[in-house]
XYZ file of C-alpha atoms in Angstrom:
248
model
C 31.614 102.422 193.281
C 33.661 105.797 192.672
C 32.498 109.301 194.348
C 30.156 111.378 191.734
C 31.344 114.895 191.891
C 30.670 118.339 189.594
C 33.737 120.159 189.027
C 34.701 122.962 186.775
C 37.593 121.806 184.020
C 40.193 123.726 182.104
C 41.838 122.207 179.147
C 45.057 123.755 177.279
C 46.864 122.970 174.160
C 49.794 124.484 172.697
C 49.444 125.144 168.744
C 52.275 124.177 166.585
C 54.667 122.567 169.435
C 55.974 119.270 167.633
C 57.209 121.440 164.746
C 59.575 123.575 167.153
C 63.275 122.708 168.176
C 64.092 121.172 171.953
C 65.163 124.610 173.233
C 61.292 126.065 172.229
C 59.869 123.103 173.201
C 61.055 124.060 176.751
C 60.475 127.623 176.685
C 56.474 127.129 175.574
C 56.266 124.585 178.536
C 57.611 126.883 181.113
C 55.458 129.900 179.499
C 52.335 127.716 180.000
C 52.742 126.920 183.876
C 53.849 130.049 184.524
C 50.807 131.789 182.196
C 47.875 129.470 184.488
C 49.413 130.159 187.736
C 49.755 134.397 187.113
C 46.126 134.013 185.611
C 44.652 132.035 187.991
C 46.232 134.449 190.796
C 45.160 137.521 189.291
C 41.327 135.364 189.120
C 41.273 134.297 192.699
C 41.471 130.730 190.965
C 44.190 129.183 193.674
C 46.401 127.149 190.796
C 48.042 125.362 193.841
C 44.564 123.336 194.727
C 43.780 122.691 190.840
C 44.418 118.615 190.068
C 46.218 118.353 186.908
C 47.095 116.234 184.225
C 49.826 117.065 181.844
C 51.198 116.397 178.955
C 54.129 117.976 177.642
C 52.418 121.114 175.656
C 49.193 120.256 177.427
C 47.526 120.535 180.444
C 43.836 119.008 181.711
C 43.210 120.898 185.087
C 40.073 119.926 187.531
C 39.308 123.075 189.791
C 38.297 122.488 193.823
C 34.407 122.563 194.046
C 33.293 125.782 194.333
C 35.866 127.715 191.845
C 33.915 130.481 189.966
C 33.056 129.874 186.575
C 32.445 133.307 185.527
C 36.211 133.918 187.055
C 37.517 131.647 184.933
C 35.702 132.562 181.844
C 36.338 136.037 182.064
C 39.068 137.149 184.107
C 41.067 134.030 183.852
C 40.719 133.961 180.070
C 41.496 137.964 179.517
C 44.866 137.625 181.785
C 45.912 134.350 179.409
C 45.520 136.173 176.315
C 47.077 138.970 177.606
C 49.952 137.042 178.902
C 50.187 135.307 175.782
C 50.671 138.362 173.954
C 53.523 139.998 176.081
C 55.273 136.251 175.651
C 55.143 136.346 172.261
C 56.504 140.058 172.232
C 59.376 140.181 169.583
C 59.610 136.236 169.032
C 59.644 134.719 165.735
C 56.024 133.928 164.461
C 57.240 130.203 164.534
C 57.779 130.530 167.969
C 54.948 132.437 169.005
C 53.104 130.228 171.865
C 49.358 130.038 170.911
C 46.886 127.926 172.913
C 43.858 126.121 172.202
C 41.641 126.413 175.108
C 38.192 124.681 176.414
C 35.996 125.100 179.606
C 33.430 122.463 180.772
C 31.505 121.693 184.289
C 30.421 118.034 184.265
C 31.258 114.934 186.228
C 35.557 114.468 187.350
C 37.248 112.381 189.807
C 40.884 111.138 190.303
C 41.514 108.333 188.679
C 44.672 105.910 188.593
C 46.092 107.152 184.810
C 44.014 110.785 185.201
C 40.485 111.384 185.306
C 37.699 109.337 185.011
C 34.269 110.598 184.128
C 32.127 112.179 181.371
C 33.424 115.604 181.440
C 37.425 114.614 181.067
C 35.944 113.250 177.692
C 33.938 115.816 177.065
C 36.422 118.492 177.258
C 39.458 116.523 175.473
C 36.795 116.521 172.092
C 36.573 119.613 172.580
C 39.654 120.728 172.626
C 41.006 118.787 169.510
C 38.329 119.558 167.974
C 38.573 120.441 163.707
C 36.361 123.630 164.672
C 38.393 125.125 167.458
C 41.517 123.795 165.620
C 40.109 126.112 162.456
C 39.213 128.969 164.705
C 42.780 129.498 165.918
C 44.109 129.414 161.983
C 41.624 131.716 160.646
C 42.661 134.418 162.604
C 46.780 134.445 162.824
C 47.436 137.348 164.447
C 45.278 135.703 168.154
C 47.195 134.278 170.792
C 44.192 131.814 171.450
C 41.067 130.227 170.536
C 38.508 129.170 173.476
C 35.635 127.121 173.592
C 33.638 126.705 176.332
C 30.405 123.947 176.502
C 26.667 123.975 176.534
C 26.393 123.946 179.943
C 28.863 126.841 180.663
C 27.898 128.610 177.780
C 24.235 128.953 179.150
C 24.750 129.346 182.726
C 27.301 131.540 183.238
C 27.703 133.451 179.400
C 24.313 133.487 178.225
C 23.215 134.632 181.473
C 25.381 137.514 181.889
C 27.667 137.219 184.719
C 30.612 137.455 182.621
C 31.710 141.178 180.772
C 32.326 138.937 177.551
C 29.002 139.348 175.342
C 27.075 135.888 174.006
C 27.642 137.857 170.733
C 31.015 137.548 170.898
C 30.685 133.838 170.344
C 29.555 131.380 167.619
C 27.817 127.969 168.142
C 29.071 124.779 166.546
C 28.085 121.626 166.605
C 30.915 119.217 166.230
C 31.751 115.217 166.496
C 34.725 113.897 167.741
C 34.804 110.168 167.916
C 32.369 109.234 170.216
C 31.246 112.661 171.387
C 28.853 114.931 169.411
C 27.244 118.203 171.116
C 27.584 121.665 170.294
C 30.335 124.319 172.000
C 30.605 127.927 171.430
C 34.238 129.549 170.210
C 35.587 132.748 170.715
C 38.870 133.892 169.304
C 39.550 137.396 171.519
C 40.123 140.452 169.078
C 37.953 138.344 166.501
C 34.843 138.986 168.166
C 31.791 136.571 166.967
C 34.230 135.455 163.734
C 35.128 132.152 164.906
C 35.385 129.532 162.087
C 35.666 125.805 161.912
C 35.457 122.872 159.750
C 32.296 121.972 162.479
C 28.517 123.256 161.473
C 28.158 126.983 162.284
C 24.822 127.640 163.617
C 24.508 131.154 164.108
C 26.096 134.128 166.139
C 25.069 133.509 169.386
C 22.579 135.828 171.012
C 21.980 136.815 174.463
C 18.654 136.375 174.579
C 18.064 133.842 172.123
C 18.006 130.100 172.375
C 20.270 127.478 171.123
C 22.161 130.434 168.717
C 18.717 131.052 167.307
C 18.155 135.045 166.215
C 15.236 136.282 167.989
C 12.379 137.430 165.291
C 13.421 135.791 162.805
C 11.216 136.276 159.518
C 10.923 132.918 157.516
C 13.008 133.239 153.711
C 9.406 133.029 152.293
C 7.362 135.551 154.389
C 6.117 139.083 152.249
C 8.513 142.228 152.636
C 7.780 144.128 155.704
C 6.632 147.911 155.691
C 10.219 149.586 155.347
C 12.245 146.594 154.011
C 14.660 147.057 151.454
C 14.303 144.698 148.696
C 17.175 143.812 146.129
C 16.804 141.473 143.294
C 20.542 139.687 142.676
C 20.561 138.759 138.886
C 23.521 136.689 137.204
C 24.005 137.607 133.313
C 22.733 139.811 131.080
C 18.865 140.903 131.058
C 17.199 143.411 128.372
C 14.193 145.022 130.354
C 13.598 148.523 129.454
C 11.966 150.310 132.069
C 12.302 147.689 134.853
C 12.816 148.634 138.142
C 15.182 145.594 139.889
C 15.990 147.632 143.416
C 13.474 149.232 145.807
C 14.534 151.163 148.753
C 12.812 153.446 151.419
């Protein structure tokens, strides 16, 4: 029987890697490794202790026990985004390094050909999800798009252990192969505007659960005092003396 361990996981993958030439691919691979080291060192995450599975333009890392989730989600991502922008400065758009990034916390352990456990599978589905791909596509000037799992969002971001606000994420339901669940997406510089082909729920609120907006009234509720009421009508209307908008 294998050893059960819960660990913090990070996965990255480069957008458009297969469309560039060999020289550019080499540059992107080198840049990914360098940026991971620099960002980890700046965040106190001991890159040399990570267990990694590398595949050209992608990296799956299982961080050592006790690694700080807030440091990975907050400090590390800020340094990674800054490093990507610095690397891309002056490069033609076709040679930009743009990353999809995912963070998860769950069961994972080394195996004969990588890692075993639910978490490595789940973070892979998060990373490859159409929702995360679409979020990066929708922000062509962004250098990265980040997806975090429900565990990470609820325990770290919603509880305000980071300087990143919960409202900067969008909750999305995804279904990828055998995995179905919710992820929260953030595109730095495009706070709360992530879009994807998954089902977007609502901008996440710091004090609400499941992405619900607190104190939201049903659509058939009566108008509250002080509300602005506007009737939207298409086509030609003949109604002399009628009032179609009331504003207080």
